[in-house]
CSV table of C-alpha atoms and ligand atoms in Angstrom, one decimal:
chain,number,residue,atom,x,y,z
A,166,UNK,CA,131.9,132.1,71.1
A,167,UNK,CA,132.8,131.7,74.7
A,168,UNK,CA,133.7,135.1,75.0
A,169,UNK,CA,130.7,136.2,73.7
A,170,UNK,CA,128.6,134.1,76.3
A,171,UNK,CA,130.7,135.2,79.3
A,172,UNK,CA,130.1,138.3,78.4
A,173,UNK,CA,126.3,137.8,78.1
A,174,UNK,CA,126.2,135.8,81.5
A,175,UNK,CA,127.6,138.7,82.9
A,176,UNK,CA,124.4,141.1,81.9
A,177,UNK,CA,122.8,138.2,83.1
A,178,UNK,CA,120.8,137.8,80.0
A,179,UNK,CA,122.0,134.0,78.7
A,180,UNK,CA,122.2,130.3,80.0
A,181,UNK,CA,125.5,128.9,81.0
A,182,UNK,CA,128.4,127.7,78.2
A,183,UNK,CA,127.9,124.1,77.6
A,184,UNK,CA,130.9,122.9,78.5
A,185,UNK,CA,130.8,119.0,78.6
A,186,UNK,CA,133.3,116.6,79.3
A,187,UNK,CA,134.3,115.4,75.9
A,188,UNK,CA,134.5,111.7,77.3
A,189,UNK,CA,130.9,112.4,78.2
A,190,UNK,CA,129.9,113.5,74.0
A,191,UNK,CA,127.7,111.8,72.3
A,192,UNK,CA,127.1,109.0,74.9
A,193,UNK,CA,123.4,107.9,75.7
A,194,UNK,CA,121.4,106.6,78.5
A,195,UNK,CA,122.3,103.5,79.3
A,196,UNK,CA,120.5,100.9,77.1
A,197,UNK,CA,119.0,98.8,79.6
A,198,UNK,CA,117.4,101.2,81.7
A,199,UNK,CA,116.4,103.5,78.7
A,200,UNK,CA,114.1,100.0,76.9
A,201,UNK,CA,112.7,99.7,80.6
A,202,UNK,CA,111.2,103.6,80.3
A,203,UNK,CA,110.4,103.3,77.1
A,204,UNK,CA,108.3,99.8,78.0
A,205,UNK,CA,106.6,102.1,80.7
A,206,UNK,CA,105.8,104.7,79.0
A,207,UNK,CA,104.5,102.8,75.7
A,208,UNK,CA,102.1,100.9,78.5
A,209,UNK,CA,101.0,103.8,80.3
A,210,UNK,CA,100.1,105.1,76.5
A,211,UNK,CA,97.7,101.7,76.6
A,212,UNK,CA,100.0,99.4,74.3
A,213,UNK,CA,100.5,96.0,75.1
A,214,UNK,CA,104.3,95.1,75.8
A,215,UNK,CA,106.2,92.1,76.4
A,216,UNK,CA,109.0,93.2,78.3
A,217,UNK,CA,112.2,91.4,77.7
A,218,UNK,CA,114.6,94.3,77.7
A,219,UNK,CA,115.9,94.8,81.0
A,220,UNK,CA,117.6,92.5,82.9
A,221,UNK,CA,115.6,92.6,86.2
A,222,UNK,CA,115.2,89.7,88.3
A,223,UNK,CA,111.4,88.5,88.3
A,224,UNK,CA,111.3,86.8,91.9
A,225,UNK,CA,110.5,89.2,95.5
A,226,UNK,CA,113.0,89.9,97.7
A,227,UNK,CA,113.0,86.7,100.2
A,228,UNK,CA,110.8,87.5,103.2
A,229,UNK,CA,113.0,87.1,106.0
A,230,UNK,CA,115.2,90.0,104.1
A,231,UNK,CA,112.3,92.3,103.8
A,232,UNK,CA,111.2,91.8,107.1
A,233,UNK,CA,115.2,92.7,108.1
A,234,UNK,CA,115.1,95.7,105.9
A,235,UNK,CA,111.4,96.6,108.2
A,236,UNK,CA,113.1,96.0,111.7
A,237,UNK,CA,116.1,98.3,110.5
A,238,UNK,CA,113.9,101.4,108.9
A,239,UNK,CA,115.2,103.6,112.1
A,240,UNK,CA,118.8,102.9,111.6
A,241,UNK,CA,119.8,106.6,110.4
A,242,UNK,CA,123.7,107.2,110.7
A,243,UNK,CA,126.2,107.3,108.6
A,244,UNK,CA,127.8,103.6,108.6
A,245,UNK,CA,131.5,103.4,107.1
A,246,UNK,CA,133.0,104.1,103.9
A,247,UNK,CA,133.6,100.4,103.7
A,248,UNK,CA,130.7,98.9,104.7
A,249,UNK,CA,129.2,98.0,107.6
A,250,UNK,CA,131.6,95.5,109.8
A,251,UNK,CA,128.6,92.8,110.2
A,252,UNK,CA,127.9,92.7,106.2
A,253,UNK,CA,131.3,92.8,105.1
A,254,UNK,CA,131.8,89.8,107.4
A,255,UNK,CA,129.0,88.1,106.2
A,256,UNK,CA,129.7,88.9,102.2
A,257,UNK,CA,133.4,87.3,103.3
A,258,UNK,CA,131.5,83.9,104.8
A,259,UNK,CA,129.0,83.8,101.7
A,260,UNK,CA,131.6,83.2,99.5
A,261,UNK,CA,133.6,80.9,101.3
A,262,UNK,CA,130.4,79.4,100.9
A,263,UNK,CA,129.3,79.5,97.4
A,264,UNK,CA,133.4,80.0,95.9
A,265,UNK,CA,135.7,78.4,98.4
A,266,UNK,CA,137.3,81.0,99.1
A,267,UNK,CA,138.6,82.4,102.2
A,268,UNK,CA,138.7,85.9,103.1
A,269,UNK,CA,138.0,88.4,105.7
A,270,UNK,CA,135.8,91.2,106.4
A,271,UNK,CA,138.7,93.5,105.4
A,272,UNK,CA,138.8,92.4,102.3
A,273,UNK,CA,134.9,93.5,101.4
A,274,UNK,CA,134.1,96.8,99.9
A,275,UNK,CA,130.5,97.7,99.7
A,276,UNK,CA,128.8,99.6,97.3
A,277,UNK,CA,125.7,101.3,95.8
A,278,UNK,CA,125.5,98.7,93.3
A,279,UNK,CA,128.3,96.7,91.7
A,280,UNK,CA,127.8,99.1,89.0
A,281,UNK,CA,128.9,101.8,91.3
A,282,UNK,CA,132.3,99.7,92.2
A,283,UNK,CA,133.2,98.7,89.1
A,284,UNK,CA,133.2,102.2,87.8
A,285,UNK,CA,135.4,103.3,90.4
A,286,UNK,CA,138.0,100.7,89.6
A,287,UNK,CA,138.1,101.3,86.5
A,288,UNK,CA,139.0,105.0,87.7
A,289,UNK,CA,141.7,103.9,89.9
A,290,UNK,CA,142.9,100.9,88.2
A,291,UNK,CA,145.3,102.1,85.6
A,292,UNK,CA,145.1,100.0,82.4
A,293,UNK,CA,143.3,98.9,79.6
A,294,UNK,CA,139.9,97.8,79.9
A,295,UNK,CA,139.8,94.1,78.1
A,296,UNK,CA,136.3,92.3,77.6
A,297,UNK,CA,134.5,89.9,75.0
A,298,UNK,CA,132.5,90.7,72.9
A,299,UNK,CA,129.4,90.3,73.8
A,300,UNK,CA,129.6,91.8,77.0
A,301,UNK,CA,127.1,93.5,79.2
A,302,UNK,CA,126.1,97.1,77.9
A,303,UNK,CA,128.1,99.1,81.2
A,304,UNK,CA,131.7,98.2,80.9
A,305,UNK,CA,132.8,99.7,77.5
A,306,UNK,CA,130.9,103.4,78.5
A,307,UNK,CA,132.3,103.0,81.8
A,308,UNK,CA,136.0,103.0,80.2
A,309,UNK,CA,135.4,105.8,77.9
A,310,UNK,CA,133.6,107.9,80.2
A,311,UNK,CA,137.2,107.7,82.0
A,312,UNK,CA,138.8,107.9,79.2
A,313,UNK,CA,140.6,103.8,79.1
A,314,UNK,CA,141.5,101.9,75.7
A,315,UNK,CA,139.2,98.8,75.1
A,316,UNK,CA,139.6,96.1,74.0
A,317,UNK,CA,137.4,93.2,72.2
A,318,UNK,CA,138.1,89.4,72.6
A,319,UNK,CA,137.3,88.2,69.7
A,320,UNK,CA,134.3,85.4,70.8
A,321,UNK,CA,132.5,82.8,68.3
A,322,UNK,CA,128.8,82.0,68.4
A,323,UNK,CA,130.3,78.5,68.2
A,324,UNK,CA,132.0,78.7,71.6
A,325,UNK,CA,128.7,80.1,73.0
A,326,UNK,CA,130.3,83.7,72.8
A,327,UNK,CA,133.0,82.1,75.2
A,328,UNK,CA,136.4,84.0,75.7
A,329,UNK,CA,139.0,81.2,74.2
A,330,UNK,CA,142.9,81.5,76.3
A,331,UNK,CA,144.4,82.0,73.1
A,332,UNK,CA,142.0,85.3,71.8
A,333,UNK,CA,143.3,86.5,75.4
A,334,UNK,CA,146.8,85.9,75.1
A,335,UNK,CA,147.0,86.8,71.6
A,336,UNK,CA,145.8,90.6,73.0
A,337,UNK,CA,148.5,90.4,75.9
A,338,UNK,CA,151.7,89.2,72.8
A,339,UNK,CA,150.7,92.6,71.4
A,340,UNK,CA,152.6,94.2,74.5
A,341,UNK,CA,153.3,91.8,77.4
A,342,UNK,CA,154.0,94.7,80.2
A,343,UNK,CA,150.7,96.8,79.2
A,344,UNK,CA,148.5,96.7,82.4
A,345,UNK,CA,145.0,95.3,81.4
A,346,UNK,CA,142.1,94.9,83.1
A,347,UNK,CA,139.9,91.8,82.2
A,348,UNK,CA,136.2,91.8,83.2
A,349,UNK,CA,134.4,88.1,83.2
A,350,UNK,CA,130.9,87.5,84.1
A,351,UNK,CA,129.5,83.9,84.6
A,352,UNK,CA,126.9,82.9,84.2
A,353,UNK,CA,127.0,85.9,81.5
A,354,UNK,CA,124.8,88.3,80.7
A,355,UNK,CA,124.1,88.7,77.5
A,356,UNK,CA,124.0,85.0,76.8
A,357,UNK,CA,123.1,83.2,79.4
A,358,UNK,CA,126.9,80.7,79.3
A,359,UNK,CA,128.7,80.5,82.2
A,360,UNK,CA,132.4,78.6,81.7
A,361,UNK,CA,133.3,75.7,83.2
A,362,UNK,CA,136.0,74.8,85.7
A,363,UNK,CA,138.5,73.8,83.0
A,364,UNK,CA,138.0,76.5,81.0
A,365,UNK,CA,138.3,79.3,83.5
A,366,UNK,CA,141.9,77.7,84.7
A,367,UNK,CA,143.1,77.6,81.0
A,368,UNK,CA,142.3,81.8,81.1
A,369,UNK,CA,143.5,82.0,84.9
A,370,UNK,CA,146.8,80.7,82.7
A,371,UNK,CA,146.9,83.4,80.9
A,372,UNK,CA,145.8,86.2,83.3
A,373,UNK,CA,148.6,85.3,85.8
A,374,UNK,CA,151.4,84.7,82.9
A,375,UNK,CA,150.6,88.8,82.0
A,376,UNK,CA,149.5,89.6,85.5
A,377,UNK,CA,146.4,90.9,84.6
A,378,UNK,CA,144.2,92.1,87.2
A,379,UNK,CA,140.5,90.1,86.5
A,380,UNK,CA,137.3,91.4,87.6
A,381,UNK,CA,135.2,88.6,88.0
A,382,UNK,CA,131.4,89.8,87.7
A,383,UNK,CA,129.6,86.8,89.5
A,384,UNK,CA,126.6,88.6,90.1
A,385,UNK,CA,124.5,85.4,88.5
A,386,UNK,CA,126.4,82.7,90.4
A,387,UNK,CA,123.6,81.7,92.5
A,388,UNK,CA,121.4,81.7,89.4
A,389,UNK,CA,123.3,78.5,87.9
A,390,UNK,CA,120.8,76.2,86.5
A,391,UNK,CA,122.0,73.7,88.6
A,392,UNK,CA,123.5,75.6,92.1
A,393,UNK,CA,127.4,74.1,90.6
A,394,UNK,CA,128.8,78.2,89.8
A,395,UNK,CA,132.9,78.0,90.6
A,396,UNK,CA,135.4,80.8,90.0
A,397,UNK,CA,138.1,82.1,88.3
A,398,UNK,CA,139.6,82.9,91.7
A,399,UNK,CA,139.9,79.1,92.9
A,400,UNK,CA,142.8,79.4,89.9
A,401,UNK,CA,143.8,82.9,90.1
A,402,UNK,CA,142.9,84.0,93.5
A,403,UNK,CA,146.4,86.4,93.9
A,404,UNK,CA,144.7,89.1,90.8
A,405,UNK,CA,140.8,88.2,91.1
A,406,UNK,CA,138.6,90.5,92.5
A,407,UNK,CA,135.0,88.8,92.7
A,408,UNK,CA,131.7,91.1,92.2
A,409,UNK,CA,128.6,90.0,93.5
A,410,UNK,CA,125.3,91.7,95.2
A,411,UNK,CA,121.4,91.7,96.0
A,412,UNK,CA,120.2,92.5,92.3
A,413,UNK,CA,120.0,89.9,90.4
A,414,UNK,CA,119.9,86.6,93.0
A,415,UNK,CA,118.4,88.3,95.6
A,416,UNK,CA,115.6,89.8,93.3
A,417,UNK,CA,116.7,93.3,94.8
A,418,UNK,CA,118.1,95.3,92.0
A,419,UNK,CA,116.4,98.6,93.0
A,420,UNK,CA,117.6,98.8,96.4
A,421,UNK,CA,121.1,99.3,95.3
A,422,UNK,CA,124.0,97.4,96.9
A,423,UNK,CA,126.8,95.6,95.2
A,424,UNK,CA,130.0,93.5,96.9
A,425,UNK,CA,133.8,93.5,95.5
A,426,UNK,CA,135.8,90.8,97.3
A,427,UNK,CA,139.7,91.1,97.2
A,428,UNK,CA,142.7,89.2,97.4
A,429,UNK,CA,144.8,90.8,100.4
A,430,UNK,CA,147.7,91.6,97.5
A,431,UNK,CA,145.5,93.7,96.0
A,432,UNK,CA,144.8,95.7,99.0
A,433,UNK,CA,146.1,98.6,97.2
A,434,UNK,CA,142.9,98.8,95.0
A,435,UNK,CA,140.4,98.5,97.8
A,436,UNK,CA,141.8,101.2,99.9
A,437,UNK,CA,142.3,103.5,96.7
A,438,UNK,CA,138.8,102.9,95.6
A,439,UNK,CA,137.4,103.5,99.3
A,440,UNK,CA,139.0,106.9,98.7
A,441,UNK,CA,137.1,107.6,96.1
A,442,UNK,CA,134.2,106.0,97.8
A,443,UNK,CA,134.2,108.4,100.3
A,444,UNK,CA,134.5,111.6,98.3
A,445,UNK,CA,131.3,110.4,96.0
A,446,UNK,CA,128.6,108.0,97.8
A,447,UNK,CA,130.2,107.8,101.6
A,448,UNK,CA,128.5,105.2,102.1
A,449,UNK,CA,125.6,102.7,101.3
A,450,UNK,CA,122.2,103.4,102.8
A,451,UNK,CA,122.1,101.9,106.7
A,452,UNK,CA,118.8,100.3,106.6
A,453,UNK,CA,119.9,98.6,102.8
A,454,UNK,CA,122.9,97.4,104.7
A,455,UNK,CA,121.8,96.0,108.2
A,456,UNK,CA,118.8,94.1,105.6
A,457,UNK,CA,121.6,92.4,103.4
A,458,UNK,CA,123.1,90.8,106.4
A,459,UNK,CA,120.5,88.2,106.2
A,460,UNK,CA,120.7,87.6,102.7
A,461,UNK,CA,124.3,86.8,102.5
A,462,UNK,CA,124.0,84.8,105.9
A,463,UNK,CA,121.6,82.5,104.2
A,464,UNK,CA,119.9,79.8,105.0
A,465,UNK,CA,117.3,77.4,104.9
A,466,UNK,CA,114.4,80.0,103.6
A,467,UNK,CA,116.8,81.2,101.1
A,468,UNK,CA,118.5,77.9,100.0
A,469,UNK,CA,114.4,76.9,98.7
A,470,UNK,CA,114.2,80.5,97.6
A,471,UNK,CA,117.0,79.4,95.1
A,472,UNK,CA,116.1,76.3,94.2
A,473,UNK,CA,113.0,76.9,93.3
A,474,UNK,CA,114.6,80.5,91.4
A,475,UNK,CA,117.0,78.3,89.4
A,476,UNK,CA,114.3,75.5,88.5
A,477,UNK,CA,112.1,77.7,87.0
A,478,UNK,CA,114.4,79.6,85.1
A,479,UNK,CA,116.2,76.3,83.5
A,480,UNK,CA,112.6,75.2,82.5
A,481,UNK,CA,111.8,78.8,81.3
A,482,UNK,CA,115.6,79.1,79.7
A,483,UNK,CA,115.2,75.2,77.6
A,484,UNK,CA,112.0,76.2,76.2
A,485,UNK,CA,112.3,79.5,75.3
A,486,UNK,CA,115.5,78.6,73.6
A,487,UNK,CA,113.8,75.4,71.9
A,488,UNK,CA,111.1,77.9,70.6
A,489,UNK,CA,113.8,80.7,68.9
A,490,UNK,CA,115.3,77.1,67.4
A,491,UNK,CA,112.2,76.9,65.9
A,492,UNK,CA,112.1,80.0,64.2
A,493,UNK,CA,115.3,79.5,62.4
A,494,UNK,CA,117.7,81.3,65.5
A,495,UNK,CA,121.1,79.9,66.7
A,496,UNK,CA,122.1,80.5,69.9
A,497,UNK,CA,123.4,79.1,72.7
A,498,UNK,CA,122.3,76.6,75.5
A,499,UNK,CA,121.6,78.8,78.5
A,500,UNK,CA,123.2,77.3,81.6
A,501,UNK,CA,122.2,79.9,84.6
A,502,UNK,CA,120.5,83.6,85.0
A,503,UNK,CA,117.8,85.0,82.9
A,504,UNK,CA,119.4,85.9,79.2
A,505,UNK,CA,119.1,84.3,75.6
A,506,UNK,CA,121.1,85.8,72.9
A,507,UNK,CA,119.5,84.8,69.5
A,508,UNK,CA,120.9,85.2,66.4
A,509,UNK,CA,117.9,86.1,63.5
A,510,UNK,CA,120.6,86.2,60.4
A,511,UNK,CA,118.6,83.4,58.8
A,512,UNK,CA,115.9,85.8,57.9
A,513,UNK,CA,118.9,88.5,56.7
A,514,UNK,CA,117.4,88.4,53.1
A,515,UNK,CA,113.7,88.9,54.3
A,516,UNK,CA,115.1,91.6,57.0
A,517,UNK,CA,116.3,93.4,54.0
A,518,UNK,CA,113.3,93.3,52.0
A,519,UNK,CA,111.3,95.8,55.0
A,520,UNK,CA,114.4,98.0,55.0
A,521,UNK,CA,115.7,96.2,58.3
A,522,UNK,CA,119.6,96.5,58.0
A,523,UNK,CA,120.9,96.4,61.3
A,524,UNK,CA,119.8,94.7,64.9
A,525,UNK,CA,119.1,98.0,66.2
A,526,UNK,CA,116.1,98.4,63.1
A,527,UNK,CA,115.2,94.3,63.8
A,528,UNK,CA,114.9,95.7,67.5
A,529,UNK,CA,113.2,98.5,67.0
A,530,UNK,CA,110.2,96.5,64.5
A,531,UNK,CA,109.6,93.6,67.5
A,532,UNK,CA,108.9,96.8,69.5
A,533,UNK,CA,106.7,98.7,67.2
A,534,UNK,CA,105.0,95.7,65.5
A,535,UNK,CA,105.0,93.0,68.0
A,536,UNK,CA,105.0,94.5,71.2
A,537,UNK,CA,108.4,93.0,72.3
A,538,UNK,CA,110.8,95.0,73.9
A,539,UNK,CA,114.5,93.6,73.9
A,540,UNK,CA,117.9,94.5,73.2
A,541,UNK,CA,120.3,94.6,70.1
A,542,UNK,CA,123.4,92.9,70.2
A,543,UNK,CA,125.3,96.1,69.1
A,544,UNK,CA,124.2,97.4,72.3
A,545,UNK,CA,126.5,94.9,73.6
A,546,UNK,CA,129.8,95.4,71.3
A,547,UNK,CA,128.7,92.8,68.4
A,548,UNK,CA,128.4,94.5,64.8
A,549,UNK,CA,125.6,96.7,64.4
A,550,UNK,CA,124.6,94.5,61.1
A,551,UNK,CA,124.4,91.2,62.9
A,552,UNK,CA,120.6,90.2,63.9
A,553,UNK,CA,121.6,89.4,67.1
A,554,UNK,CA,119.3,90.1,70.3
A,555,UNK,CA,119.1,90.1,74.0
A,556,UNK,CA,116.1,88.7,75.8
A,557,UNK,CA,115.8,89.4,79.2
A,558,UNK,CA,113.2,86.1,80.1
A,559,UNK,CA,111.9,88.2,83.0
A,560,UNK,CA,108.2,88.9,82.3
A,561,UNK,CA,106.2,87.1,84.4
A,562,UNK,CA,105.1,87.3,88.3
A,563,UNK,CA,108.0,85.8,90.2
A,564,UNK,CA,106.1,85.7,93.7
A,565,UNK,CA,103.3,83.7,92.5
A,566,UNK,CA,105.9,81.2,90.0
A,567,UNK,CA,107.8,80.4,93.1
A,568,UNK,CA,104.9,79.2,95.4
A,569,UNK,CA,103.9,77.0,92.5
A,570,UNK,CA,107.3,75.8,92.1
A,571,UNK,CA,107.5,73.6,95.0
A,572,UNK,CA,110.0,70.2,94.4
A,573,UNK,CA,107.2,68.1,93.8
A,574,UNK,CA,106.3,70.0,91.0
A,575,UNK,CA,107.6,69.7,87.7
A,576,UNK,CA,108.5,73.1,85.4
A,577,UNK,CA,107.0,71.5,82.2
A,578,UNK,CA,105.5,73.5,79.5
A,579,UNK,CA,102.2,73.3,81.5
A,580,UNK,CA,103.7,75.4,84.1
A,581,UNK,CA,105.2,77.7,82.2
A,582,UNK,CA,101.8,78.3,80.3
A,583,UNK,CA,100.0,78.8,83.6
A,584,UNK,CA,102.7,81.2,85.4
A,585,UNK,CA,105.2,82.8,82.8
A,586,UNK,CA,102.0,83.7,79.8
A,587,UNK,CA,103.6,86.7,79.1
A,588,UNK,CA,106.8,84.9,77.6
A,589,UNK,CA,105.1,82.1,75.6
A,590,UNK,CA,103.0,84.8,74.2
A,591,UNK,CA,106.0,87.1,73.3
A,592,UNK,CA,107.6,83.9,71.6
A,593,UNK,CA,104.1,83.1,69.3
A,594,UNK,CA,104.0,87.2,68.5
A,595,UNK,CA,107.8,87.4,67.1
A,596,UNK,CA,106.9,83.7,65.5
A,597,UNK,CA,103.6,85.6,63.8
A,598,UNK,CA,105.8,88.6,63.0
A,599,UNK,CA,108.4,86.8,60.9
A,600,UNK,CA,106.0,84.5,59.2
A,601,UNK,CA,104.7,87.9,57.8
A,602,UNK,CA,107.6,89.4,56.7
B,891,LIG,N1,122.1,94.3,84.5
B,891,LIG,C1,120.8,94.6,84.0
B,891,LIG,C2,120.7,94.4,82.5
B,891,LIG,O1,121.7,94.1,81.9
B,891,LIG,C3,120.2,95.9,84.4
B,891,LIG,C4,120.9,96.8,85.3
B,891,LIG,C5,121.7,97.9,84.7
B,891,LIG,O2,122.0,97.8,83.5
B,891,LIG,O3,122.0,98.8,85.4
B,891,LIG,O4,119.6,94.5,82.0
């Protein structure tokens, strides 16, 4: 076959061979971004979505960032592999800040994305990739795209989908020298958890009796409901790298730049991964950079920016959760970020009756019959026939929620009827839809 196409490319009469990476086969767009083209394209087409499938932040970029990102348009060099010297100092100070930790600029590598990063450590990082299920829909392809083992934590809806010490070590018994990697996000996308303080030093336990190396995805921190995020590094700061960036807190997910803060042991890593860095992206845009400056720096515009972030979305979080209650879903209490992870089983026997066998077909039906766009929980590593569901609680507009949502104000169901429509109506059309069934 290949013969018989080389020699056809050589009369220059046929395409190239398709020769694709095998780790590549068979994999799709990523699910997040593929429901957010699929919402555009079904609105462009004149259908009325309710867009709860990706995970975008809802709220502007803070002003005094934009207007950084304006005075820096000219800035047009090439800035180092690393990062620029002024943000990495300032990502080091932000989380002394928020995580009480101390590090230095040296220890900061910047990124397009902590996507971007955490793809590349998986590539250097030799080891087996170890996550809960759920997790968020990047890390497993990222692994098999380079071509790591994975592993699933086994995770209750009971616990809130929490990784339990025990589920951990019980994967390290299997082979106590076997290098793993363990990726932990808190708050958590898909369900909206986070862990607390106690809990995260019972899995620091175990992580530093195997010497795991953790990757700690904190891109939500500064979305806890109530501003109290801690880390995993406070108890394990020696193999915790910490993730963080502008998407999700700083309502700046499209302008690409993600943080990985290192212990100085692991040194190693960062300089190994900076190699790789500058063979593929060199380096993150220069006026993106000079502009995230002021948003790790902080300050009084951004602390209100926050508050006023985190209020809404506790008041938007409770009620939307109270309402999926209502219609017969468990899941968990949200505690911080913008995610609900329903569980429909209740309705498995109605489900069954309309040929809907799996949360990919219940998914699929809120789309085509209600307008409401969300994820299945396959899409994050639970079984394909569970009728569980990510909700992004996203839809609405941010800019004009957070002028409303000064402190005097209260987030009551008043206010969310007013500035977040879109979400109460997506609640009444899946209500309507399963009283139909
Ligand atoms: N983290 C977001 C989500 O889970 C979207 C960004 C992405 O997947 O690249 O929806």
């Amino acid at each position: 076959m290949n013969v018989v196409n080389l020699n056809s490319a050589r009369s220059g009469s046929a395409s190239p061979c398709v020769h694709l990476n095998l780790n590549v086969r068979g994999l799709d767009t990523s699910a997040t971004l593929a429901i957010n083209e699929e919402s555009s394209a079904l609105q462009q087409a004149g259908k009325t979505i309710y867009r709860l499938g990706l995970g975008q932040s809802p709220f502007p970029v803070p002003d005094s960032v934009v207007a950084a990102l304006q005075r820096n348009a000219h800035q047009k060099d090439y800035l180092p592999v690393r990062g620029l010297q002024a943000l990495r100092s300032a990502v080091a100070d932000f989380h002394s800040r928020v995580n009480g930790i101390e590090r230095s600029a040296d220890d900061v590598l910047i990124g397009p994305g902590s996507k971007e990063l955490m793809f590349i450590l998986q590539l250097v990082f030799y080891g087996d990739l170890v996550i809960p299920a759920p997790s968020w829909v990047s890390y497993s392809p990222q692994a098999s795209i380079i071509g790591r083992q994975i592993r699933r934590v086994n995770t209750l809806a009971e616990n809130g989908w929490r990784i339990q010490a025990e589920e951990l070590e019980a994967i390290c018994l299997e082979d106590p020298g076997r290098p793993r990697l363990l990726i932990l996000n808190y708050p958590n996308n898909p369900v909206g958890i986070t862990y607390s303080d106690a809990e995260l030093k019972a899995i620091a336990m175990v992580t530093e009796r195997y010497g795991m190396l953790v990757l700690s995805d904190e891109i939500y921190s500064e979305l806890h409901y109530e501003g109290e995020h801690h880390s995993i590094a406070r108890h394990y700061p020696q193999g915790t790298i910490i993730s963080s960036g502008l998407s999700k807190w700083a309502g700046a997910g499209g302008w690409r730049l993600g943080t990985f803060l290192f212990p100085q042991g692991l040194r190693w890593l960062l300089d190994a991964m900076a190699v790789v860095a500058s063979e593929t992206f060199t380096t993150v845009s220069a006026p993106i950079q000079y502009a995230a400056i002021r948003a790790f720096e902080g300050g009084s515009d951004i602390t209100d920016y926050l508050s006023r972030s985190r209020r809404i979305l506790k008041g938007l979080g409770q009620s939307l959760t109270g309402r999926l209650r209502h219609m017969g879903c468990e899941l968990a209490d949200p505690e911080g970020g913008f995610y609900l992870f329903p569980d429909f089983s209740l309705h498995r026997e109605r489900f069954a009756a309309c040929g809907i066998k799996t949360s990919r077909d219940l998914c699929k039906q809120l789309l085509d019959d209600a307008g409401v766009a969300c994820l299945p929980g396959t899409d994050f590593g639970r079984p394909a026939t569970e009728f569980t569901v990510r909700m992004a609680y996203v839809d609405f507009d941010g800019e004009r929620a957070l002028i409303a949502a000064d402190p005097e104000t209260e987030i009551d169901e008043a206010f969310l009827y007013e500035y977040c429509p879109n979400l109460i109506n997506a609640m009444d059309r899946i209500e309507v839809w399963l009283d139909r069934l």
